[in-house]
GROMACS .gro file of C-alpha atoms in nm:
model
  453
    1UNK     CA    1  -0.447  -0.046   2.222
    2UNK     CA    2  -0.737  -0.223   2.051
    3UNK     CA    3  -0.978  -0.054   1.813
    4UNK     CA    4  -1.346  -0.079   1.904
    5UNK     CA    5  -1.534  -0.160   1.586
    6UNK     CA    6  -1.914  -0.159   1.575
    7UNK     CA    7  -2.038  -0.478   1.417
    8UNK     CA    8  -2.319  -0.422   1.170
    9UNK     CA    9  -2.567  -0.629   0.982
   10UNK     CA   10  -2.524  -0.554   0.614
   11UNK     CA   11  -2.782  -0.611   0.347
   12UNK     CA   12  -2.578  -0.624   0.028
   13UNK     CA   13  -2.765  -0.561  -0.291
   14UNK     CA   14  -2.666  -0.711  -0.623
   15UNK     CA   15  -2.359  -0.547  -0.771
   16UNK     CA   16  -2.407  -0.365  -1.097
   17UNK     CA   17  -2.065  -0.240  -1.197
   18UNK     CA   18  -2.075  -0.001  -1.487
   19UNK     CA   19  -1.827   0.257  -1.607
   20UNK     CA   20  -1.554   0.349  -1.360
   21UNK     CA   21  -1.601   0.714  -1.265
   22UNK     CA   22  -1.440   0.957  -1.021
   23UNK     CA   23  -1.527   1.299  -0.886
   24UNK     CA   24  -1.263   1.540  -0.763
   25UNK     CA   25  -1.282   1.638  -0.398
   26UNK     CA   26  -1.312   2.012  -0.328
   27UNK     CA   27  -1.030   1.983  -0.074
   28UNK     CA   28  -0.757   2.238  -0.145
   29UNK     CA   29  -0.399   2.124  -0.101
   30UNK     CA   30  -0.111   2.367  -0.139
   31UNK     CA   31   0.051   2.399  -0.481
   32UNK     CA   32   0.374   2.220  -0.387
   33UNK     CA   33   0.561   1.925  -0.532
   34UNK     CA   34   0.479   1.613  -0.332
   35UNK     CA   35   0.647   1.286  -0.425
   36UNK     CA   36   0.465   1.092  -0.159
   37UNK     CA   37   0.130   1.059   0.022
   38UNK     CA   38   0.056   0.812   0.299
   39UNK     CA   39  -0.288   0.692   0.411
   40UNK     CA   40  -0.381   0.541   0.744
   41UNK     CA   41  -0.610   0.569   1.045
   42UNK     CA   42  -0.367   0.743   1.282
   43UNK     CA   43  -0.625   0.826   1.551
   44UNK     CA   44  -0.810   0.492   1.544
   45UNK     CA   45  -1.148   0.651   1.478
   46UNK     CA   46  -1.233   0.421   1.188
   47UNK     CA   47  -1.148   0.645   0.891
   48UNK     CA   48  -0.839   0.709   0.681
   49UNK     CA   49  -0.617   1.013   0.744
   50UNK     CA   50  -0.343   1.150   0.514
   51UNK     CA   51   0.019   1.259   0.547
   52UNK     CA   52   0.193   1.466   0.277
   53UNK     CA   53   0.452   1.745   0.249
   54UNK     CA   54   0.209   1.993   0.404
   55UNK     CA   55   0.155   1.782   0.713
   56UNK     CA   56  -0.108   1.559   0.869
   57UNK     CA   57  -0.470   1.574   0.749
   58UNK     CA   58  -0.745   1.435   0.975
   59UNK     CA   59  -1.053   1.280   0.814
   60UNK     CA   60  -1.398   1.347   0.959
   61UNK     CA   61  -1.520   1.014   0.821
   62UNK     CA   62  -1.684   1.164   0.514
   63UNK     CA   63  -1.370   1.250   0.319
   64UNK     CA   64  -1.344   1.603   0.454
   65UNK     CA   65  -0.993   1.670   0.583
   66UNK     CA   66  -0.869   1.929   0.832
   67UNK     CA   67  -0.506   2.015   0.893
   68UNK     CA   68  -0.370   1.885   1.221
   69UNK     CA   69  -0.194   2.138   1.441
   70UNK     CA   70   0.090   1.890   1.492
   71UNK     CA   71   0.414   2.066   1.404
   72UNK     CA   72   0.748   1.937   1.275
   73UNK     CA   73   0.618   1.612   1.132
   74UNK     CA   74   0.843   1.437   0.876
   75UNK     CA   75   0.789   1.518   0.509
   76UNK     CA   76   0.825   1.174   0.353
   77UNK     CA   77   0.664   0.945   0.607
   78UNK     CA   78   0.503   0.605   0.564
   79UNK     CA   79   0.248   0.478   0.815
   80UNK     CA   80   0.290   0.144   0.991
   81UNK     CA   81   0.253   0.012   1.346
   82UNK     CA   82   0.621  -0.026   1.436
   83UNK     CA   83   0.593  -0.101   1.809
   84UNK     CA   84   0.286  -0.327   1.804
   85UNK     CA   85   0.068  -0.104   2.023
   86UNK     CA   86  -0.225  -0.089   1.779
   87UNK     CA   87  -0.147   0.265   1.657
   88UNK     CA   88   0.012   0.366   1.328
   89UNK     CA   89   0.357   0.517   1.356
   90UNK     CA   90   0.565   0.700   1.092
   91UNK     CA   91   0.883   0.578   0.925
   92UNK     CA   92   1.033   0.885   0.759
   93UNK     CA   93   1.241   0.847   0.443
   94UNK     CA   94   1.547   1.073   0.425
   95UNK     CA   95   1.534   1.260   0.093
   96UNK     CA   96   1.816   1.518   0.102
   97UNK     CA   97   1.954   1.500  -0.253
   98UNK     CA   98   2.270   1.697  -0.176
   99UNK     CA   99   2.425   1.516   0.118
  100UNK     CA  100   2.191   1.230   0.197
  101UNK     CA  101   1.979   1.212   0.511
  102UNK     CA  102   1.899   0.955   0.783
  103UNK     CA  103   1.566   0.778   0.809
  104UNK     CA  104   1.370   0.847   1.127
  105UNK     CA  105   1.116   0.666   1.344
  106UNK     CA  106   0.823   0.865   1.485
  107UNK     CA  107   0.599   0.680   1.732
  108UNK     CA  108   0.231   0.756   1.780
  109UNK     CA  109   0.144   0.910   2.118
  110UNK     CA  110  -0.209   0.765   2.086
  111UNK     CA  111  -0.361   1.113   2.076
  112UNK     CA  112  -0.300   1.216   1.714
  113UNK     CA  113   0.053   1.338   1.778
  114UNK     CA  114   0.391   1.175   1.720
  115UNK     CA  115   0.730   1.179   1.890
  116UNK     CA  116   1.069   1.144   1.723
  117UNK     CA  117   1.257   0.852   1.881
  118UNK     CA  118   1.592   1.007   1.784
  119UNK     CA  119   1.700   0.708   1.577
  120UNK     CA  120   1.911   0.803   1.274
  121UNK     CA  121   1.897   0.508   1.038
  122UNK     CA  122   2.143   0.522   0.748
  123UNK     CA  123   2.239   0.829   0.548
  124UNK     CA  124   2.100   0.814   0.197
  125UNK     CA  125   1.841   0.938  -0.047
  126UNK     CA  126   1.565   0.692   0.045
  127UNK     CA  127   1.287   0.645  -0.210
  128UNK     CA  128   1.067   0.372  -0.068
  129UNK     CA  129   1.027   0.127   0.218
  130UNK     CA  130   0.854  -0.205   0.272
  131UNK     CA  131   0.723  -0.333   0.604
  132UNK     CA  132   0.706  -0.700   0.701
  133UNK     CA  133   0.832  -0.951   0.954
  134UNK     CA  134   1.129  -1.041   0.737
  135UNK     CA  135   1.312  -1.242   1.006
  136UNK     CA  136   1.001  -1.419   1.138
  137UNK     CA  137   1.046  -1.308   1.498
  138UNK     CA  138   0.699  -1.160   1.541
  139UNK     CA  139   0.757  -0.789   1.480
  140UNK     CA  140   0.768  -0.555   1.181
  141UNK     CA  141   1.103  -0.486   1.014
  142UNK     CA  142   1.173  -0.229   0.742
  143UNK     CA  143   1.344  -0.279   0.406
  144UNK     CA  144   1.455   0.059   0.268
  145UNK     CA  145   1.512   0.121  -0.104
  146UNK     CA  146   1.786   0.383  -0.142
  147UNK     CA  147   1.867   0.588  -0.452
  148UNK     CA  148   2.235   0.631  -0.537
  149UNK     CA  149   2.298   0.964  -0.707
  150UNK     CA  150   2.663   1.020  -0.797
  151UNK     CA  151   2.880   1.027  -0.487
  152UNK     CA  152   2.653   1.243  -0.274
  153UNK     CA  153   2.546   0.969  -0.033
  154UNK     CA  154   2.767   0.822   0.232
  155UNK     CA  155   2.548   0.512   0.262
  156UNK     CA  156   2.376   0.445  -0.069
  157UNK     CA  157   2.301   0.073  -0.050
  158UNK     CA  158   1.961  -0.073   0.033
  159UNK     CA  159   1.907  -0.156   0.399
  160UNK     CA  160   1.715  -0.408   0.604
  161UNK     CA  161   1.643  -0.263   0.948
  162UNK     CA  162   1.550  -0.526   1.209
  163UNK     CA  163   1.301  -0.439   1.483
  164UNK     CA  164   1.348  -0.537   1.847
  165UNK     CA  165   0.970  -0.539   1.890
  166UNK     CA  166   0.953  -0.194   2.046
  167UNK     CA  167   1.026   0.019   1.740
  168UNK     CA  168   1.405   0.024   1.780
  169UNK     CA  169   1.593  -0.077   1.466
  170UNK     CA  170   1.933  -0.231   1.391
  171UNK     CA  171   2.102  -0.267   1.053
  172UNK     CA  172   2.108  -0.631   0.941
  173UNK     CA  173   2.448  -0.564   0.784
  174UNK     CA  174   2.366  -0.731   0.454
  175UNK     CA  175   2.486  -0.615   0.113
  176UNK     CA  176   2.155  -0.566  -0.065
  177UNK     CA  177   2.275  -0.383  -0.374
  178UNK     CA  178   2.247  -0.021  -0.481
  179UNK     CA  179   2.159   0.186  -0.785
  180UNK     CA  180   1.921   0.447  -0.923
  181UNK     CA  181   1.631   0.272  -0.755
  182UNK     CA  182   1.293   0.437  -0.718
  183UNK     CA  183   1.038   0.179  -0.607
  184UNK     CA  184   0.991  -0.153  -0.433
  185UNK     CA  185   0.733  -0.393  -0.300
  186UNK     CA  186   0.733  -0.692  -0.068
  187UNK     CA  187   0.558  -1.027  -0.077
  188UNK     CA  188   0.611  -1.402  -0.072
  189UNK     CA  189   0.687  -1.445  -0.441
  190UNK     CA  190   0.809  -1.805  -0.415
  191UNK     CA  191   0.539  -1.920  -0.170
  192UNK     CA  192   0.787  -2.053   0.085
  193UNK     CA  193   0.636  -1.871   0.382
  194UNK     CA  194   0.866  -1.570   0.412
  195UNK     CA  195   0.863  -1.224   0.260
  196UNK     CA  196   1.075  -1.139  -0.046
  197UNK     CA  197   1.153  -0.803  -0.209
  198UNK     CA  198   1.142  -0.667  -0.565
  199UNK     CA  199   1.316  -0.335  -0.646
  200UNK     CA  200   1.278  -0.118  -0.958
  201UNK     CA  201   1.571   0.058  -1.124
  202UNK     CA  202   1.555   0.396  -1.297
  203UNK     CA  203   1.895   0.348  -1.466
  204UNK     CA  204   1.859   0.236  -1.827
  205UNK     CA  205   2.169   0.020  -1.785
  206UNK     CA  206   2.050  -0.157  -1.471
  207UNK     CA  207   1.801  -0.435  -1.416
  208UNK     CA  208   1.512  -0.448  -1.177
  209UNK     CA  209   1.611  -0.686  -0.899
  210UNK     CA  210   1.442  -0.967  -0.709
  211UNK     CA  211   1.574  -1.044  -0.360
  212UNK     CA  212   1.477  -1.386  -0.220
  213UNK     CA  213   1.437  -1.427   0.155
  214UNK     CA  214   1.606  -1.760   0.227
  215UNK     CA  215   1.515  -1.777   0.594
  216UNK     CA  216   1.493  -1.541   0.890
  217UNK     CA  217   1.564  -1.228   0.686
  218UNK     CA  218   1.874  -1.343   0.499
  219UNK     CA  219   1.847  -1.239   0.132
  220UNK     CA  220   2.010  -1.367  -0.187
  221UNK     CA  221   1.985  -1.223  -0.537
  222UNK     CA  222   1.714  -1.368  -0.753
  223UNK     CA  223   1.612  -1.294  -1.109
  224UNK     CA  224   1.692  -0.967  -1.285
  225UNK     CA  225   1.395  -0.823  -1.473
  226UNK     CA  226   1.404  -0.586  -1.772
  227UNK     CA  227   1.640  -0.296  -1.846
  228UNK     CA  228   1.407  -0.007  -1.923
  229UNK     CA  229   1.386   0.295  -1.697
  230UNK     CA  230   1.147   0.164  -1.434
  231UNK     CA  231   0.981   0.381  -1.171
  232UNK     CA  232   0.709   0.220  -0.961
  233UNK     CA  233   0.614  -0.142  -0.914
  234UNK     CA  234   0.354  -0.342  -0.725
  235UNK     CA  235   0.315  -0.709  -0.647
  236UNK     CA  236  -0.023  -0.877  -0.675
  237UNK     CA  237  -0.185  -1.196  -0.799
  238UNK     CA  238  -0.299  -1.061  -1.135
  239UNK     CA  239  -0.416  -1.384  -1.297
  240UNK     CA  240  -0.573  -1.555  -0.996
  241UNK     CA  241  -0.337  -1.854  -0.981
  242UNK     CA  242  -0.219  -1.792  -0.624
  243UNK     CA  243   0.122  -1.645  -0.713
  244UNK     CA  244   0.232  -1.283  -0.692
  245UNK     CA  245   0.295  -1.114  -1.027
  246UNK     CA  246   0.455  -0.773  -1.097
  247UNK     CA  247   0.317  -0.457  -1.256
  248UNK     CA  248   0.605  -0.220  -1.343
  249UNK     CA  249   0.576   0.140  -1.464
  250UNK     CA  250   0.833   0.302  -1.692
  251UNK     CA  251   0.928   0.660  -1.766
  252UNK     CA  252   0.986   0.780  -2.119
  253UNK     CA  253   1.272   1.026  -2.085
  254UNK     CA  254   1.652   1.034  -2.029
  255UNK     CA  255   1.681   0.896  -2.382
  256UNK     CA  256   1.438   0.611  -2.324
  257UNK     CA  257   1.183   0.547  -2.599
  258UNK     CA  258   0.893   0.306  -2.640
  259UNK     CA  259   0.898   0.262  -2.266
  260UNK     CA  260   0.554   0.119  -2.197
  261UNK     CA  261   0.446  -0.028  -1.864
  262UNK     CA  262   0.492  -0.403  -1.832
  263UNK     CA  263   0.330  -0.699  -1.659
  264UNK     CA  264   0.552  -0.984  -1.546
  265UNK     CA  265   0.379  -1.312  -1.458
  266UNK     CA  266   0.504  -1.543  -1.183
  267UNK     CA  267   0.609  -1.885  -1.312
  268UNK     CA  268   0.517  -2.042  -0.980
  269UNK     CA  269   0.872  -2.062  -0.849
  270UNK     CA  270   0.956  -1.698  -0.780
  271UNK     CA  271   1.077  -1.629  -1.133
  272UNK     CA  272   0.888  -1.414  -1.381
  273UNK     CA  273   0.809  -1.400  -1.753
  274UNK     CA  274   0.717  -1.084  -1.944
  275UNK     CA  275   0.352  -1.111  -2.047
  276UNK     CA  276   0.426  -0.910  -2.360
  277UNK     CA  277   0.171  -0.641  -2.279
  278UNK     CA  278   0.276  -0.284  -2.363
  279UNK     CA  279   0.054  -0.057  -2.155
  280UNK     CA  280   0.068   0.312  -2.236
  281UNK     CA  281   0.369   0.532  -2.302
  282UNK     CA  282   0.306   0.827  -2.075
  283UNK     CA  283   0.604   0.884  -1.847
  284UNK     CA  284   0.447   0.668  -1.579
  285UNK     CA  285   0.568   0.669  -1.220
  286UNK     CA  286   0.344   0.568  -0.929
  287UNK     CA  287   0.119   0.263  -0.944
  288UNK     CA  288  -0.124   0.090  -0.712
  289UNK     CA  289  -0.306  -0.239  -0.752
  290UNK     CA  290  -0.661  -0.260  -0.622
  291UNK     CA  291  -0.996  -0.404  -0.721
  292UNK     CA  292  -1.131  -0.067  -0.830
  293UNK     CA  293  -1.435  -0.211  -1.011
  294UNK     CA  294  -1.519  -0.479  -0.751
  295UNK     CA  295  -1.514  -0.770  -0.993
  296UNK     CA  296  -1.279  -0.987  -0.790
  297UNK     CA  297  -0.942  -0.911  -0.953
  298UNK     CA  298  -0.669  -0.650  -0.920
  299UNK     CA  299  -0.672  -0.350  -1.152
  300UNK     CA  300  -0.379  -0.112  -1.201
  301UNK     CA  301  -0.411   0.257  -1.119
  302UNK     CA  302  -0.120   0.450  -1.274
  303UNK     CA  303   0.012   0.803  -1.219
  304UNK     CA  304   0.142   0.955  -1.541
  305UNK     CA  305   0.329   1.266  -1.651
  306UNK     CA  306   0.598   1.306  -1.387
  307UNK     CA  307   0.735   1.640  -1.522
  308UNK     CA  308   0.464   1.704  -1.782
  309UNK     CA  309   0.084   1.700  -1.780
  310UNK     CA  310  -0.060   1.366  -1.897
  311UNK     CA  311  -0.382   1.197  -1.791
  312UNK     CA  312  -0.366   0.926  -1.525
  313UNK     CA  313  -0.505   0.586  -1.620
  314UNK     CA  314  -0.697   0.297  -1.465
  315UNK     CA  315  -0.608  -0.029  -1.638
  316UNK     CA  316  -0.889  -0.286  -1.598
  317UNK     CA  317  -0.793  -0.650  -1.542
  318UNK     CA  318  -0.996  -0.921  -1.716
  319UNK     CA  319  -0.915  -1.163  -1.433
  320UNK     CA  320  -0.640  -1.338  -1.627
  321UNK     CA  321  -0.383  -1.061  -1.598
  322UNK     CA  322  -0.470  -0.893  -1.928
  323UNK     CA  323  -0.526  -0.517  -1.899
  324UNK     CA  324  -0.739  -0.273  -2.096
  325UNK     CA  325  -0.734   0.105  -2.061
  326UNK     CA  326  -1.052   0.242  -1.904
  327UNK     CA  327  -1.215   0.577  -1.971
  328UNK     CA  328  -1.190   0.682  -1.606
  329UNK     CA  329  -1.081   1.042  -1.556
  330UNK     CA  330  -0.886   1.134  -1.245
  331UNK     CA  331  -0.643   1.413  -1.320
  332UNK     CA  332  -0.417   1.542  -1.597
  333UNK     CA  333  -0.145   1.707  -1.390
  334UNK     CA  334   0.216   1.591  -1.388
  335UNK     CA  335   0.158   1.315  -1.135
  336UNK     CA  336   0.434   1.140  -0.943
  337UNK     CA  337   0.263   0.905  -0.700
  338UNK     CA  338  -0.079   0.777  -0.604
  339UNK     CA  339  -0.246   0.545  -0.359
  340UNK     CA  340  -0.595   0.406  -0.313
  341UNK     CA  341  -0.801   0.386   0.004
  342UNK     CA  342  -1.163   0.420   0.119
  343UNK     CA  343  -1.187   0.784   0.228
  344UNK     CA  344  -1.550   0.899   0.249
  345UNK     CA  345  -1.738   0.610   0.401
  346UNK     CA  346  -1.919   0.489   0.089
  347UNK     CA  347  -1.734   0.155   0.072
  348UNK     CA  348  -1.560   0.239  -0.258
  349UNK     CA  349  -1.187   0.273  -0.311
  350UNK     CA  350  -1.087   0.633  -0.379
  351UNK     CA  351  -0.758   0.772  -0.514
  352UNK     CA  352  -0.510   1.022  -0.369
  353UNK     CA  353  -0.272   1.167  -0.628
  354UNK     CA  354   0.060   1.340  -0.551
  355UNK     CA  355   0.162   1.587  -0.822
  356UNK     CA  356   0.475   1.763  -0.942
  357UNK     CA  357   0.460   2.143  -0.917
  358UNK     CA  358   0.084   2.123  -0.864
  359UNK     CA  359  -0.157   2.066  -0.580
  360UNK     CA  360  -0.230   1.709  -0.473
  361UNK     CA  361  -0.581   1.585  -0.538
  362UNK     CA  362  -0.836   1.342  -0.399
  363UNK     CA  363  -1.069   1.160  -0.636
  364UNK     CA  364  -1.381   0.995  -0.495
  365UNK     CA  365  -1.500   0.678  -0.662
  366UNK     CA  366  -1.851   0.742  -0.796
  367UNK     CA  367  -1.885   0.415  -0.987
  368UNK     CA  368  -2.210   0.221  -0.972
  369UNK     CA  369  -2.149  -0.050  -0.713
  370UNK     CA  370  -2.345  -0.217  -0.435
  371UNK     CA  371  -2.548  -0.023  -0.183
  372UNK     CA  372  -2.541  -0.116   0.183
  373UNK     CA  373  -2.792  -0.061   0.462
  374UNK     CA  374  -2.673  -0.092   0.821
  375UNK     CA  375  -2.844  -0.189   1.145
  376UNK     CA  376  -2.641  -0.187   1.466
  377UNK     CA  377  -2.678  -0.514   1.651
  378UNK     CA  378  -2.370  -0.583   1.862
  379UNK     CA  379  -2.017  -0.473   1.941
  380UNK     CA  380  -1.689  -0.661   1.958
  381UNK     CA  381  -1.327  -0.564   1.918
  382UNK     CA  382  -1.181  -0.619   1.572
  383UNK     CA  383  -0.842  -0.483   1.470
  384UNK     CA  384  -0.649  -0.360   1.282
  385UNK     CA  385  -0.881  -0.200   1.028
  386UNK     CA  386  -0.750  -0.127   0.765
  387UNK     CA  387  -0.553  -0.450   0.783
  388UNK     CA  388  -0.273  -0.605   0.582
  389UNK     CA  389  -0.203  -0.963   0.688
  390UNK     CA  390  -0.445  -1.051   0.967
  391UNK     CA  391  -0.765  -0.960   1.151
  392UNK     CA  392  -0.784  -1.017   1.525
  393UNK     CA  393  -1.109  -1.063   1.716
  394UNK     CA  394  -1.154  -0.999   2.087
  395UNK     CA  395  -1.437  -0.994   2.341
  396UNK     CA  396  -1.598  -1.313   2.218
  397UNK     CA  397  -1.656  -1.571   2.489
  398UNK     CA  398  -1.727  -1.859   2.255
  399UNK     CA  399  -1.469  -1.998   2.016
  400UNK     CA  400  -1.737  -2.171   1.810
  401UNK     CA  401  -1.709  -1.906   1.538
  402UNK     CA  402  -1.738  -1.963   1.166
  403UNK     CA  403  -1.647  -1.688   0.921
  404UNK     CA  404  -1.688  -1.598   0.557
  405UNK     CA  405  -1.502  -1.316   0.379
  406UNK     CA  406  -1.697  -1.180   0.085
  407UNK     CA  407  -1.682  -0.915  -0.184
  408UNK     CA  408  -1.960  -0.674  -0.278
  409UNK     CA  409  -2.122  -0.924  -0.512
  410UNK     CA  410  -2.138  -1.193  -0.246
  411UNK     CA  411  -1.841  -1.387  -0.387
  412UNK     CA  412  -1.679  -1.581  -0.101
  413UNK     CA  413  -1.303  -1.534  -0.102
  414UNK     CA  414  -1.238  -1.756   0.200
  415UNK     CA  415  -1.418  -1.918   0.489
  416UNK     CA  416  -1.334  -2.124   0.791
  417UNK     CA  417  -1.339  -2.147   1.169
  418UNK     CA  418  -1.179  -1.895   1.406
  419UNK     CA  419  -0.965  -2.104   1.638
  420UNK     CA  420  -0.725  -1.849   1.788
  421UNK     CA  421  -0.905  -1.513   1.747
  422UNK     CA  422  -0.682  -1.443   1.442
  423UNK     CA  423  -0.786  -1.469   1.079
  424UNK     CA  424  -0.508  -1.473   0.820
  425UNK     CA  425  -0.591  -1.237   0.530
  426UNK     CA  426  -0.244  -1.218   0.373
  427UNK     CA  427  -0.380  -1.381   0.057
  428UNK     CA  428  -0.642  -1.111  -0.003
  429UNK     CA  429  -0.589  -0.837  -0.258
  430UNK     CA  430  -0.621  -0.470  -0.168
  431UNK     CA  431  -0.983  -0.365  -0.145
  432UNK     CA  432  -1.303  -0.347   0.061
  433UNK     CA  433  -1.447  -0.670   0.204
  434UNK     CA  434  -1.716  -0.796   0.438
  435UNK     CA  435  -1.650  -1.054   0.708
  436UNK     CA  436  -1.952  -1.252   0.819
  437UNK     CA  437  -1.918  -1.409   1.163
  438UNK     CA  438  -2.154  -1.682   1.280
  439UNK     CA  439  -2.129  -1.698   1.658
  440UNK     CA  440  -2.350  -1.971   1.799
  441UNK     CA  441  -2.694  -1.870   1.665
  442UNK     CA  442  -2.607  -1.508   1.590
  443UNK     CA  443  -2.477  -1.387   1.253
  444UNK     CA  444  -2.308  -1.048   1.225
  445UNK     CA  445  -2.125  -0.881   0.939
  446UNK     CA  446  -1.862  -0.607   0.933
  447UNK     CA  447  -1.685  -0.417   0.660
  448UNK     CA  448  -1.306  -0.411   0.662
  449UNK     CA  449  -1.034  -0.284   0.432
  450UNK     CA  450  -0.720  -0.458   0.313
  451UNK     CA  451  -0.469  -0.179   0.259
  452UNK     CA  452  -0.094  -0.218   0.198
  453UNK     CA  453  -0.004   0.150   0.260
   0.00000   0.00000   0.00000
């Protein structure tokens, strides 16, 4: 089902980005350990909802969340549209540390509720999952990062689950390695047109691993990266050269010392070189990359502490992949995971933090950025929003459409002509953008979000 988006004319004032600041939301989460939080618009009402260990939280559009009465939802779910119906579904990660547990697929009923399809995918301790059309057949597959812990799992290796297009998954049967793996991300690291995978290892004797997609979802081992106890990682073009780099967090325990976070720069061929930057030493775990200060490059937002209280950090990118610690304050609990998304309708990326043995928290971005005034002028259908790789436009009779995609400061990231109602945005970093459409003699502008959650 398509999402009806109201097109607005936006008057964008000059951007004056000062100090990055956050304000804690008054929302009260339960005081429970939550290793994961997912963000997505599950009811297609134009705002971002949340899923954590407590359940599903519905956003009223202003960052105020109410608990859904939906029962028996999975505890470790990630949102993605798995059956291509325009609604976000849930892929649940099995996390039973004693005996392992299958992954599950929950499809959206298009009314804010979900149904379990009954699929039992694998039997492991699953830590992360990446969603992409790995085999280039037009639907979304799932690469699952599994965590081997002793001999407790019956199926500890990583898995690529191939989609039949309707949300039914089959094991690709590939040997994709195993280990004490805790994080992963997906992206075309060698710029050959298909989606590759990078996996972090929490074992001090194991390397982080690159898996290269050779064609149609067949993977071969690529470069091994580092040996320190890694936790989270994210791919993003950190130096603006068109290639995906890696930001890796490290945890400073289990005998590990001097275990700072690292930045690995892409050499342009899918291999990476350590930039030499040593960023913090704070038992880091979760990380997200987003343009938090709206200056056109990706910053790193890092969850610190894990089992002990340490402040979380925003690392500001200078545009060339060099990072400096900001003074932004957004929590000092023992944080395990975080993600960024626009939650309260003010066009700024906010932060949701998942904590260990403490309540989760939402931090609204109160930084000084552009103001926007809106005047409703027309309606078309634009979806999905938030988007990851493409925007699709419907209900436009004329195909004589030019577009520009801009940031807050008016910087044009890309422009062109809409020839097939689809605009490829896979090269955009995570953040808030404006798309300006010129249709015949009418010009209209709409905000949209690029979000990899």
